[in-house]
PDB file of C-alpha atoms in Angstrom:
ATOM      1  CA  MET A   1      -3.827 -30.233  -4.680  1.00  0.00           C
ATOM      2  CA  SER A   2      -2.275 -28.075  -7.406  1.00  0.00           C
ATOM      3  CA  LEU A   3       1.295 -26.953  -6.718  1.00  0.00           C
ATOM      4  CA  PRO A   4       1.850 -23.967  -9.029  1.00  0.00           C
ATOM      5  CA  LEU A   5       5.313 -22.481  -9.307  1.00  0.00           C
ATOM      6  CA  VAL A   6       5.726 -19.567  -6.893  1.00  0.00           C
ATOM      7  CA  SER A   7       8.335 -16.878  -7.477  1.00  0.00           C
ATOM      8  CA  ILE A   8       9.693 -15.330  -4.290  1.00  0.00           C
ATOM      9  CA  VAL A   9      11.043 -12.039  -5.603  1.00  0.00           C
ATOM     10  CA  ILE A  10      13.660 -10.198  -3.517  1.00  0.00           C
ATOM     11  CA  PRO A  11      14.640  -6.739  -4.826  1.00  0.00           C
ATOM     12  CA  SER A  12      17.804  -6.144  -2.824  1.00  0.00           C
ATOM     13  CA  TYR A  13      20.048  -3.256  -1.892  1.00  0.00           C
ATOM     14  CA  LYS A  14      20.596  -3.313   1.873  1.00  0.00           C
ATOM     15  CA  THR A  15      22.938  -5.975   3.230  1.00  0.00           C
ATOM     16  CA  ALA A  16      22.499  -5.913   7.011  1.00  0.00           C
ATOM     17  CA  HIS A  17      19.619  -8.419   7.200  1.00  0.00           C
ATOM     18  CA  PHE A  18      19.681  -9.825   3.682  1.00  0.00           C
ATOM     19  CA  GLU A  19      20.952 -13.284   4.584  1.00  0.00           C
ATOM     20  CA  ALA A  20      18.232 -13.775   7.202  1.00  0.00           C
ATOM     21  CA  CYS A  21      15.696 -12.693   4.575  1.00  0.00           C
ATOM     22  CA  LEU A  22      17.119 -15.142   2.029  1.00  0.00           C
ATOM     23  CA  LYS A  23      17.182 -18.019   4.510  1.00  0.00           C
ATOM     24  CA  SER A  24      13.495 -17.457   5.292  1.00  0.00           C
ATOM     25  CA  ALA A  25      12.734 -17.848   1.567  1.00  0.00           C
ATOM     26  CA  LEU A  26      14.918 -20.942   1.240  1.00  0.00           C
ATOM     27  CA  GLY A  27      13.304 -22.458   4.325  1.00  0.00           C
ATOM     28  CA  GLN A  28       9.745 -22.544   2.992  1.00  0.00           C
ATOM     29  CA  SER A  29       7.727 -25.737   3.447  1.00  0.00           C
ATOM     30  CA  TYR A  30       6.210 -25.321  -0.023  1.00  0.00           C
ATOM     31  CA  PRO A  31       8.317 -27.283  -2.548  1.00  0.00           C
ATOM     32  CA  ASN A  32       7.683 -25.636  -5.930  1.00  0.00           C
ATOM     33  CA  ILE A  33       9.409 -22.271  -5.705  1.00  0.00           C
ATOM     34  CA  GLU A  34      12.010 -20.125  -7.417  1.00  0.00           C
ATOM     35  CA  ILE A  35      13.813 -17.419  -5.467  1.00  0.00           C
ATOM     36  CA  LEU A  36      14.777 -14.474  -7.612  1.00  0.00           C
ATOM     37  CA  VAL A  37      17.286 -12.036  -6.111  1.00  0.00           C
ATOM     38  CA  SER A  38      17.592  -8.759  -8.015  1.00  0.00           C
ATOM     39  CA  ASP A  39      20.746  -7.096  -6.690  1.00  0.00           C
ATOM     40  CA  ASN A  40      21.569  -3.402  -7.058  1.00  0.00           C
ATOM     41  CA  CYS A  41      23.820  -3.204  -4.010  1.00  0.00           C
ATOM     42  CA  PRO A  42      26.902  -1.027  -4.703  1.00  0.00           C
ATOM     43  CA  THR A  43      29.160  -3.753  -3.278  1.00  0.00           C
ATOM     44  CA  GLU A  44      29.526  -7.490  -3.936  1.00  0.00           C
ATOM     45  CA  ALA A  45      28.124  -8.395  -0.507  1.00  0.00           C
ATOM     46  CA  ILE A  46      24.741  -9.678  -1.671  1.00  0.00           C
ATOM     47  CA  LYS A  47      26.281 -11.585  -4.581  1.00  0.00           C
ATOM     48  CA  ASP A  48      28.721 -13.246  -2.172  1.00  0.00           C
ATOM     49  CA  MET A  49      25.937 -14.242   0.208  1.00  0.00           C
ATOM     50  CA  CYS A  50      23.870 -15.731  -2.634  1.00  0.00           C
ATOM     51  CA  ALA A  51      26.890 -17.719  -3.833  1.00  0.00           C
ATOM     52  CA  LYS A  52      26.763 -19.749  -0.622  1.00  0.00           C
ATOM     53  CA  TYR A  53      23.371 -21.213  -1.514  1.00  0.00           C
ATOM     54  CA  THR A  54      22.122 -23.445  -4.327  1.00  0.00           C
ATOM     55  CA  GLY A  55      18.835 -24.993  -5.308  1.00  0.00           C
ATOM     56  CA  HIS A  56      15.941 -22.700  -6.121  1.00  0.00           C
ATOM     57  CA  LEU A  57      18.006 -19.499  -6.109  1.00  0.00           C
ATOM     58  CA  ILE A  58      18.328 -17.308  -9.205  1.00  0.00           C
ATOM     59  CA  TYR A  59      20.660 -14.328  -8.902  1.00  0.00           C
ATOM     60  CA  GLN A  60      20.646 -11.341 -11.230  1.00  0.00           C
ATOM     61  CA  ARG A  61      22.630  -8.126 -11.110  1.00  0.00           C
ATOM     62  CA  ASN A  62      20.414  -5.085 -11.714  1.00  0.00           C
ATOM     63  CA  SER A  63      21.517  -1.487 -12.240  1.00  0.00           C
ATOM     64  CA  ALA A  64      17.953  -0.170 -11.815  1.00  0.00           C
ATOM     65  CA  LEU A  65      17.240   1.739  -8.608  1.00  0.00           C
ATOM     66  CA  ARG A  66      14.372   1.708  -6.110  1.00  0.00           C
ATOM     67  CA  GLU A  67      10.967   1.190  -7.771  1.00  0.00           C
ATOM     68  CA  GLN A  68      12.565   0.240 -11.090  1.00  0.00           C
ATOM     69  CA  ASN A  69      14.504  -2.531  -9.348  1.00  0.00           C
ATOM     70  CA  VAL A  70      11.225  -3.748  -7.858  1.00  0.00           C
ATOM     71  CA  LEU A  71       9.449  -3.714 -11.229  1.00  0.00           C
ATOM     72  CA  THR A  72      12.331  -5.346 -13.090  1.00  0.00           C
ATOM     73  CA  ALA A  73      12.483  -8.107 -10.498  1.00  0.00           C
ATOM     74  CA  LEU A  74       8.723  -8.742 -10.557  1.00  0.00           C
ATOM     75  CA  PHE A  75       8.587  -8.975 -14.339  1.00  0.00           C
ATOM     76  CA  ALA A  76      11.496 -11.437 -14.356  1.00  0.00           C
ATOM     77  CA  ALA A  77       9.461 -13.912 -12.295  1.00  0.00           C
ATOM     78  CA  LYS A  78       8.318 -17.088 -14.049  1.00  0.00           C
ATOM     79  CA  GLY A  79       5.917 -18.423 -11.417  1.00  0.00           C
ATOM     80  CA  GLN A  80       2.158 -18.429 -11.785  1.00  0.00           C
ATOM     81  CA  LEU A  81       2.076 -16.789  -8.376  1.00  0.00           C
ATOM     82  CA  ILE A  82       4.412 -14.049  -7.154  1.00  0.00           C
ATOM     83  CA  LYS A  83       5.466 -13.429  -3.552  1.00  0.00           C
ATOM     84  CA  PRO A  84       7.431 -10.190  -3.050  1.00  0.00           C
ATOM     85  CA  LEU A  85       9.918 -10.097  -0.191  1.00  0.00           C
ATOM     86  CA  PHE A  86      11.962  -7.028   0.679  1.00  0.00           C
ATOM     87  CA  ASP A  87      15.596  -7.460   1.617  1.00  0.00           C
ATOM     88  CA  ASP A  88      15.330  -7.045   5.388  1.00  0.00           C
ATOM     89  CA  ASP A  89      11.952  -8.724   5.958  1.00  0.00           C
ATOM     90  CA  ILE A  90      11.336 -12.369   6.875  1.00  0.00           C
ATOM     91  CA  LEU A  91       8.761 -15.007   5.917  1.00  0.00           C
ATOM     92  CA  HIS A  92       7.241 -17.587   8.239  1.00  0.00           C
ATOM     93  CA  PRO A  93       8.218 -21.113   7.068  1.00  0.00           C
ATOM     94  CA  PHE A  94       4.580 -21.907   6.149  1.00  0.00           C
ATOM     95  CA  CYS A  95       3.903 -18.572   4.415  1.00  0.00           C
ATOM     96  CA  ILE A  96       3.971 -19.780   0.811  1.00  0.00           C
ATOM     97  CA  GLU A  97       2.133 -23.019   1.591  1.00  0.00           C
ATOM     98  CA  ARG A  98      -0.730 -21.173   3.317  1.00  0.00           C
ATOM     99  CA  MET A  99      -1.024 -18.523   0.620  1.00  0.00           C
ATOM    100  CA  VAL A 100      -1.010 -20.991  -2.283  1.00  0.00           C
ATOM    101  CA  ALA A 101      -3.745 -23.032  -0.595  1.00  0.00           C
ATOM    102  CA  THR A 102      -5.796 -19.845  -0.343  1.00  0.00           C
ATOM    103  CA  MET A 103      -5.221 -18.901  -3.988  1.00  0.00           C
ATOM    104  CA  ASN A 104      -6.257 -22.429  -5.019  1.00  0.00           C
ATOM    105  CA  MET A 105      -9.627 -22.058  -3.278  1.00  0.00           C
ATOM    106  CA  ASP A 106     -11.045 -19.565  -5.761  1.00  0.00           C
ATOM    107  CA  PRO A 107      -9.725 -18.324  -9.132  1.00  0.00           C
ATOM    108  CA  GLU A 108     -11.354 -14.952  -8.453  1.00  0.00           C
ATOM    109  CA  ILE A 109      -8.895 -14.295  -5.601  1.00  0.00           C
ATOM    110  CA  GLN A 110      -6.289 -11.953  -7.071  1.00  0.00           C
ATOM    111  CA  LEU A 111      -4.524 -10.835  -3.906  1.00  0.00           C
ATOM    112  CA  VAL A 112      -3.770 -12.565  -0.607  1.00  0.00           C
ATOM    113  CA  PHE A 113      -2.371 -10.957   2.521  1.00  0.00           C
ATOM    114  CA  SER A 114      -1.973 -11.991   6.122  1.00  0.00           C
ATOM    115  CA  SER A 115      -1.439 -10.843   9.637  1.00  0.00           C
ATOM    116  CA  SER A 116       2.151  -9.723  10.166  1.00  0.00           C
ATOM    117  CA  GLN A 117       4.583  -8.813  12.900  1.00  0.00           C
ATOM    118  CA  VAL A 118       6.822  -5.743  13.021  1.00  0.00           C
ATOM    119  CA  ILE A 119      10.359  -6.499  14.196  1.00  0.00           C
ATOM    120  CA  ASN A 120      13.381  -4.301  14.944  1.00  0.00           C
ATOM    121  CA  VAL A 121      17.048  -4.721  14.059  1.00  0.00           C
ATOM    122  CA  ASP A 122      17.447  -7.123  16.979  1.00  0.00           C
ATOM    123  CA  ASN A 123      14.580  -9.345  15.736  1.00  0.00           C
ATOM    124  CA  GLU A 124      12.436  -8.255  18.674  1.00  0.00           C
ATOM    125  CA  ARG A 125       8.699  -8.134  18.043  1.00  0.00           C
ATOM    126  CA  THR A 126       7.356  -4.608  18.404  1.00  0.00           C
ATOM    127  CA  GLU A 127       3.857  -4.605  16.881  1.00  0.00           C
ATOM    128  CA  LEU A 128       1.321  -7.194  15.743  1.00  0.00           C
ATOM    129  CA  ARG A 129      -0.606  -6.127  12.639  1.00  0.00           C
ATOM    130  CA  ARG A 130      -3.902  -7.963  12.669  1.00  0.00           C
ATOM    131  CA  PRO A 131      -6.546  -5.920  10.817  1.00  0.00           C
ATOM    132  CA  TYR A 132      -9.293  -8.548  11.212  1.00  0.00           C
ATOM    133  CA  GLN A 133     -10.103 -11.150  13.839  1.00  0.00           C
ATOM    134  CA  ALA A 134     -10.750 -13.986  11.368  1.00  0.00           C
ATOM    135  CA  SER A 135      -9.737 -15.091   7.896  1.00  0.00           C
ATOM    136  CA  GLY A 136     -12.037 -14.143   5.040  1.00  0.00           C
ATOM    137  CA  SER A 137     -12.503 -12.538   1.650  1.00  0.00           C
ATOM    138  CA  MET A 138     -13.675  -9.165   0.396  1.00  0.00           C
ATOM    139  CA  THR A 139     -14.173  -7.669  -3.017  1.00  0.00           C
ATOM    140  CA  ALA A 140     -11.458  -5.451  -4.451  1.00  0.00           C
ATOM    141  CA  ARG A 141     -14.024  -2.642  -4.445  1.00  0.00           C
ATOM    142  CA  ASP A 142     -14.649  -3.024  -0.709  1.00  0.00           C
ATOM    143  CA  MET A 143     -10.909  -3.116   0.006  1.00  0.00           C
ATOM    144  CA  GLN A 144     -10.292   0.064  -1.935  1.00  0.00           C
ATOM    145  CA  ARG A 145     -13.225   1.955  -0.443  1.00  0.00           C
ATOM    146  CA  SER A 146     -12.148   0.974   3.053  1.00  0.00           C
ATOM    147  CA  MET A 147      -8.603   2.182   2.389  1.00  0.00           C
ATOM    148  CA  VAL A 148      -9.399   5.521   0.778  1.00  0.00           C
ATOM    149  CA  LEU A 149     -12.301   6.469   3.047  1.00  0.00           C
ATOM    150  CA  GLY A 150     -10.390   5.327   6.126  1.00  0.00           C
ATOM    151  CA  MET A 151      -7.067   6.692   4.834  1.00  0.00           C
ATOM    152  CA  ARG A 152      -5.285   3.554   5.997  1.00  0.00           C
ATOM    153  CA  ASN A 153      -3.294   0.693   4.529  1.00  0.00           C
ATOM    154  CA  PHE A 154      -4.473  -2.369   6.404  1.00  0.00           C
ATOM    155  CA  VAL A 155      -2.814  -4.784   3.950  1.00  0.00           C
ATOM    156  CA  GLY A 156       0.682  -3.693   4.980  1.00  0.00           C
ATOM    157  CA  GLU A 157       3.906  -3.753   2.988  1.00  0.00           C
ATOM    158  CA  PHE A 158       4.770  -5.734  -0.132  1.00  0.00           C
ATOM    159  CA  SER A 159       6.302  -8.562   1.901  1.00  0.00           C
ATOM    160  CA  THR A 160       2.870  -9.550   3.202  1.00  0.00           C
ATOM    161  CA  ILE A 161       1.134 -10.183  -0.159  1.00  0.00           C
ATOM    162  CA  MET A 162       0.904 -12.780  -2.918  1.00  0.00           C
ATOM    163  CA  PHE A 163      -0.663 -12.169  -6.337  1.00  0.00           C
ATOM    164  CA  ARG A 164      -1.124 -13.716  -9.770  1.00  0.00           C
ATOM    165  CA  ARG A 165       1.566 -13.169 -12.408  1.00  0.00           C
ATOM    166  CA  GLU A 166      -1.071 -12.993 -15.151  1.00  0.00           C
ATOM    167  CA  ARG A 167      -2.610  -9.885 -13.562  1.00  0.00           C
ATOM    168  CA  LEU A 168       0.795  -8.197 -13.294  1.00  0.00           C
ATOM    169  CA  TRP A 169       1.314  -8.582 -17.021  1.00  0.00           C
ATOM    170  CA  GLU A 170      -2.167  -7.199 -17.707  1.00  0.00           C
ATOM    171  CA  ILE A 171      -1.247  -4.058 -15.758  1.00  0.00           C
ATOM    172  CA  GLY A 172       2.172  -3.618 -17.316  1.00  0.00           C
ATOM    173  CA  ARG A 173       4.750  -1.080 -16.160  1.00  0.00           C
ATOM    174  CA  HIS A 174       2.206   1.233 -14.516  1.00  0.00           C
ATOM    175  CA  LEU A 175       1.787  -0.905 -11.411  1.00  0.00           C
ATOM    176  CA  PHE A 176       2.305   2.072  -9.103  1.00  0.00           C
ATOM    177  CA  ARG A 177      -0.034   4.424 -10.983  1.00  0.00           C
ATOM    178  CA  TYR A 178      -3.717   4.488 -10.095  1.00  0.00           C
ATOM    179  CA  HIS A 179      -5.989   6.066 -12.691  1.00  0.00           C
ATOM    180  CA  GLN A 180      -4.301   9.439 -13.374  1.00  0.00           C
ATOM    181  CA  HIS A 181      -2.149   9.656 -10.239  1.00  0.00           C
ATOM    182  CA  ASP A 182       1.394   8.297  -9.933  1.00  0.00           C
ATOM    183  CA  CYS A 183       2.055   6.945  -6.430  1.00  0.00           C
ATOM    184  CA  THR A 184       5.658   5.901  -7.057  1.00  0.00           C
ATOM    185  CA  LEU A 185       7.103   8.330  -4.495  1.00  0.00           C
ATOM    186  CA  GLY A 186       4.545   7.564  -1.789  1.00  0.00           C
ATOM    187  CA  LEU A 187       1.835   4.923  -1.574  1.00  0.00           C
ATOM    188  CA  ALA A 188       3.218   2.755  -4.369  1.00  0.00           C
ATOM    189  CA  ASP A 189       2.163  -0.373  -2.485  1.00  0.00           C
ATOM    190  CA  VAL A 190      -1.437   0.798  -2.064  1.00  0.00           C
ATOM    191  CA  ALA A 191      -1.753   1.733  -5.750  1.00  0.00           C
ATOM    192  CA  ALA A 192      -0.329  -1.692  -6.634  1.00  0.00           C
ATOM    193  CA  TYR A 193      -2.906  -3.452  -4.434  1.00  0.00           C
ATOM    194  CA  PHE A 194      -5.746  -1.562  -6.129  1.00  0.00           C
ATOM    195  CA  ASN A 195      -4.425  -2.531  -9.566  1.00  0.00           C
ATOM    196  CA  LEU A 196      -3.605  -6.148  -8.728  1.00  0.00           C
ATOM    197  CA  ALA A 197      -6.958  -6.854  -7.087  1.00  0.00           C
ATOM    198  CA  ARG A 198      -9.116  -4.984  -9.625  1.00  0.00           C
ATOM    199  CA  ASP A 199     -12.504  -6.621 -10.334  1.00  0.00           C
ATOM    200  CA  GLY A 200     -11.547  -9.633  -8.233  1.00  0.00           C
ATOM    201  CA  LYS A 201     -11.418 -10.739  -4.627  1.00  0.00           C
ATOM    202  CA  VAL A 202      -8.934 -10.187  -1.827  1.00  0.00           C
ATOM    203  CA  PHE A 203      -8.389 -12.769   0.914  1.00  0.00           C
ATOM    204  CA  TYR A 204      -7.034 -12.116   4.398  1.00  0.00           C
ATOM    205  CA  ILE A 205      -5.317 -14.984   6.257  1.00  0.00           C
ATOM    206  CA  ASP A 206      -5.491 -14.530  10.012  1.00  0.00           C
ATOM    207  CA  GLU A 207      -2.063 -16.049  10.623  1.00  0.00           C
ATOM    208  CA  GLU A 208       1.249 -14.290  11.265  1.00  0.00           C
ATOM    209  CA  LEU A 209       3.043 -15.177   8.022  1.00  0.00           C
ATOM    210  CA  SER A 210       5.551 -12.349   7.541  1.00  0.00           C
ATOM    211  CA  TYR A 211       7.793 -10.099   9.591  1.00  0.00           C
ATOM    212  CA  PHE A 212       8.326  -6.491   8.539  1.00  0.00           C
ATOM    213  CA  ARG A 213      11.538  -4.947   9.824  1.00  0.00           C
ATOM    214  CA  HIS A 214      11.057  -1.351  10.939  1.00  0.00           C
ATOM    215  CA  ASP A 215      13.456   0.645  13.059  1.00  0.00           C
ATOM    216  CA  GLN A 216      14.407   4.328  13.016  1.00  0.00           C
ATOM    217  CA  ARG A 217      18.043   3.216  12.986  1.00  0.00           C
ATOM    218  CA  LEU A 218      17.567   1.630   9.563  1.00  0.00           C
ATOM    219  CA  GLU A 219      17.733   3.307   6.169  1.00  0.00           C
ATOM    220  CA  SER A 220      14.256   2.626   4.836  1.00  0.00           C
ATOM    221  CA  ASN A 221      11.479   4.268   2.846  1.00  0.00           C
ATOM    222  CA  SER A 222       9.287   3.877   5.921  1.00  0.00           C
ATOM    223  CA  ASN A 223      11.615   6.057   7.990  1.00  0.00           C
ATOM    224  CA  ILE A 224      11.053   9.790   7.790  1.00  0.00           C
ATOM    225  CA  ASN A 225      14.732  10.619   8.366  1.00  0.00           C
ATOM    226  CA  SER A 226      16.002   8.562   5.426  1.00  0.00           C
ATOM    227  CA  ASN A 227      13.224   9.147   2.884  1.00  0.00           C
ATOM    228  CA  PRO A 228      12.958  12.679   1.429  1.00  0.00           C
ATOM    229  CA  ASN A 229       9.652  11.726  -0.199  1.00  0.00           C
ATOM    230  CA  PHE A 230       8.017  10.546   3.010  1.00  0.00           C
ATOM    231  CA  GLY A 231       5.319  13.235   2.819  1.00  0.00           C
ATOM    232  CA  TYR A 232       3.805  11.562  -0.238  1.00  0.00           C
ATOM    233  CA  CYS A 233       2.797   8.687   2.030  1.00  0.00           C
ATOM    234  CA  PHE A 234       0.216  11.145   3.428  1.00  0.00           C
ATOM    235  CA  SER A 235      -0.643  13.275   0.391  1.00  0.00           C
ATOM    236  CA  ASP A 236      -1.252  10.219  -1.783  1.00  0.00           C
ATOM    237  CA  TYR A 237      -4.211   9.234   0.400  1.00  0.00           C
ATOM    238  CA  ILE A 238      -5.895  12.496  -0.593  1.00  0.00           C
ATOM    239  CA  ASP A 239      -5.054  11.987  -4.260  1.00  0.00           C
ATOM    240  CA  LEU A 240      -6.248   8.371  -4.232  1.00  0.00           C
ATOM    241  CA  LEU A 241      -9.515   9.587  -2.724  1.00  0.00           C
ATOM    242  CA  ILE A 242      -9.886  12.063  -5.597  1.00  0.00           C
ATOM    243  CA  GLU A 243      -9.078   9.395  -8.202  1.00  0.00           C
ATOM    244  CA  SER A 244     -11.505   6.925  -6.636  1.00  0.00           C
ATOM    245  CA  CYS A 245     -14.252   9.528  -6.879  1.00  0.00           C
ATOM    246  CA  ASP A 246     -13.320  10.273 -10.492  1.00  0.00           C
ATOM    247  CA  ILE A 247     -13.907   6.651 -11.509  1.00  0.00           C
ATOM    248  CA  GLY A 248     -17.117   6.351  -9.497  1.00  0.00           C
ATOM    249  CA  LEU A 249     -15.862   4.154  -6.660  1.00  0.00           C
ATOM    250  CA  VAL A 250     -16.477   6.942  -4.145  1.00  0.00           C
ATOM    251  CA  ALA A 251     -19.624   9.035  -4.499  1.00  0.00           C
ATOM    252  CA  PRO A 252     -19.416  12.872  -4.696  1.00  0.00           C
ATOM    253  CA  GLU A 253     -21.374  13.182  -1.459  1.00  0.00           C
ATOM    254  CA  GLU A 254     -18.850  10.892   0.257  1.00  0.00           C
ATOM    255  CA  LEU A 255     -16.082  13.216  -0.926  1.00  0.00           C
ATOM    256  CA  VAL A 256     -17.882  16.107   0.781  1.00  0.00           C
ATOM    257  CA  VAL A 257     -18.098  14.093   4.009  1.00  0.00           C
ATOM    258  CA  MET A 258     -14.323  13.539   3.850  1.00  0.00           C
ATOM    259  CA  GLN A 259     -13.534  17.283   3.792  1.00  0.00           C
ATOM    260  CA  PRO A 260     -13.029  17.679   7.585  1.00  0.00           C
ATOM    261  CA  THR A 261     -10.670  14.684   7.599  1.00  0.00           C
ATOM    262  CA  VAL A 262      -8.643  16.004   4.666  1.00  0.00           C
ATOM    263  CA  ASP A 263      -8.454  19.474   6.200  1.00  0.00           C
ATOM    264  CA  ASP A 264      -7.382  18.031   9.550  1.00  0.00           C
ATOM    265  CA  VAL A 265      -4.577  16.018   7.926  1.00  0.00           C
ATOM    266  CA  ALA A 266      -3.442  19.128   6.037  1.00  0.00           C
ATOM    267  CA  ALA A 267      -3.562  21.300   9.166  1.00  0.00           C
ATOM    268  CA  ARG A 268      -1.285  18.876  10.999  1.00  0.00           C
ATOM    269  CA  LEU A 269       1.152  18.036   8.209  1.00  0.00           C
ATOM    270  CA  SER A 270       1.280  20.798   5.589  1.00  0.00           C
ATOM    271  CA  GLY A 271       3.885  22.747   7.542  1.00  0.00           C
ATOM    272  CA  ILE A 272       6.211  19.739   7.392  1.00  0.00           C
ATOM    273  CA  PHE A 273       5.235  18.272   4.020  1.00  0.00           C
ATOM    274  CA  PRO A 274       4.274  20.841   1.348  1.00  0.00           C
ATOM    275  CA  MET A 275       2.913  18.099  -0.925  1.00  0.00           C
ATOM    276  CA  VAL A 276       0.038  17.597   1.545  1.00  0.00           C
ATOM    277  CA  ALA A 277      -1.056  21.215   1.032  1.00  0.00           C
ATOM    278  CA  ARG A 278      -0.951  20.745  -2.730  1.00  0.00           C
ATOM    279  CA  SER A 279      -3.128  17.635  -2.520  1.00  0.00           C
ATOM    280  CA  GLN A 280      -5.536  19.440  -0.203  1.00  0.00           C
ATOM    281  CA  GLN A 281      -5.870  22.217  -2.783  1.00  0.00           C
ATOM    282  CA  ARG A 282      -6.615  19.654  -5.513  1.00  0.00           C
ATOM    283  CA  PHE A 283      -9.264  18.146  -3.240  1.00  0.00           C
ATOM    284  CA  HIS A 284     -10.936  21.530  -2.728  1.00  0.00           C
ATOM    285  CA  ASN A 285     -10.762  22.231  -6.468  1.00  0.00           C
ATOM    286  CA  VAL A 286     -12.663  19.012  -7.119  1.00  0.00           C
ATOM    287  CA  LEU A 287     -15.300  19.925  -4.523  1.00  0.00           C
ATOM    288  CA  ALA A 288     -15.681  23.372  -6.075  1.00  0.00           C
ATOM    289  CA  ALA A 289     -16.079  21.870  -9.558  1.00  0.00           C
ATOM    290  CA  GLN A 290     -18.715  19.468  -8.243  1.00  0.00           C
ATOM    291  CA  ARG A 291     -20.653  22.322  -6.625  1.00  0.00           C
ATOM    292  CA  ALA A 292     -20.485  24.371  -9.804  1.00  0.00           C
ATOM    293  CA  ALA A 293     -21.720  21.435 -11.867  1.00  0.00           C
ATOM    294  CA  ALA A 294     -24.596  20.817  -9.436  1.00  0.00           C
ATOM    295  CA  GLU A 295     -25.609  24.472  -9.490  1.00  0.00           C
ATOM    296  CA  GLY A 296     -25.484  24.503 -13.288  1.00  0.00           C
ATOM    297  CA  THR A 297     -27.718  21.460 -13.464  1.00  0.00           C
ATOM    298  CA  ALA A 298     -30.155  22.958 -10.988  1.00  0.00           C
ATOM    299  CA  SER A 299     -30.483  26.185 -12.965  1.00  0.00           C
TER     300      SER A 299
END
């Protein structure tokens, strides 16, 4: 069996659970790995923790913040396959081994993800994320349509995926932009999945291979109290729906069917997140343009 080099990429800032995260990368059963830590912590804490370990670990200091730290770290990877891991998440010891075996099955597989477990600051399991009841593949087109029409991210966070380095370099620095919409402030992960999987296959492994740490006591982009851009996590679903229609992945009539859902989301959230109202207005503008074009054709 082929053993391609896998880069486990850890963009790091938070220190509280970093060492547990790092140990889960170092403890992988798969032998051919490099662990790249990209550190933009304001203190020396992460550097000091990395200094205690040798072997596959590559440490780099990075002044870039947030998404730029993520991008810089990903593009520094040398492996044929890339496994992102955020600084407070944890990998199952067999995670890399299972995902590489899946990638080796079919060169058309561009993205692999798995079942995952949500844990809190005390490492207690709080939620099993198991979108399907069996392992299997789907086309990138089917994944995207399911996400935008269902307005859901069933893949999960970056720590649950693996992808091919070659595809990343094809995309370039616009990993978090889908078509004409920039998702950097909101659904950056979803836009990345669409880009990484494009024209290929996606494979779901029905095994619990990663642990996503989520707790309202933590400073995290997934926590509404610590992320001023949290509303984009809702508005971006509307914008991704519009973009998917613009490129022909979603039919105009399907966009019309989605109007009650979009309006319901806006009715519930626009008072809290003004960006949702703006995206709703863009959605209605597109519907109006489609109606006008249809009427013009009919006349």
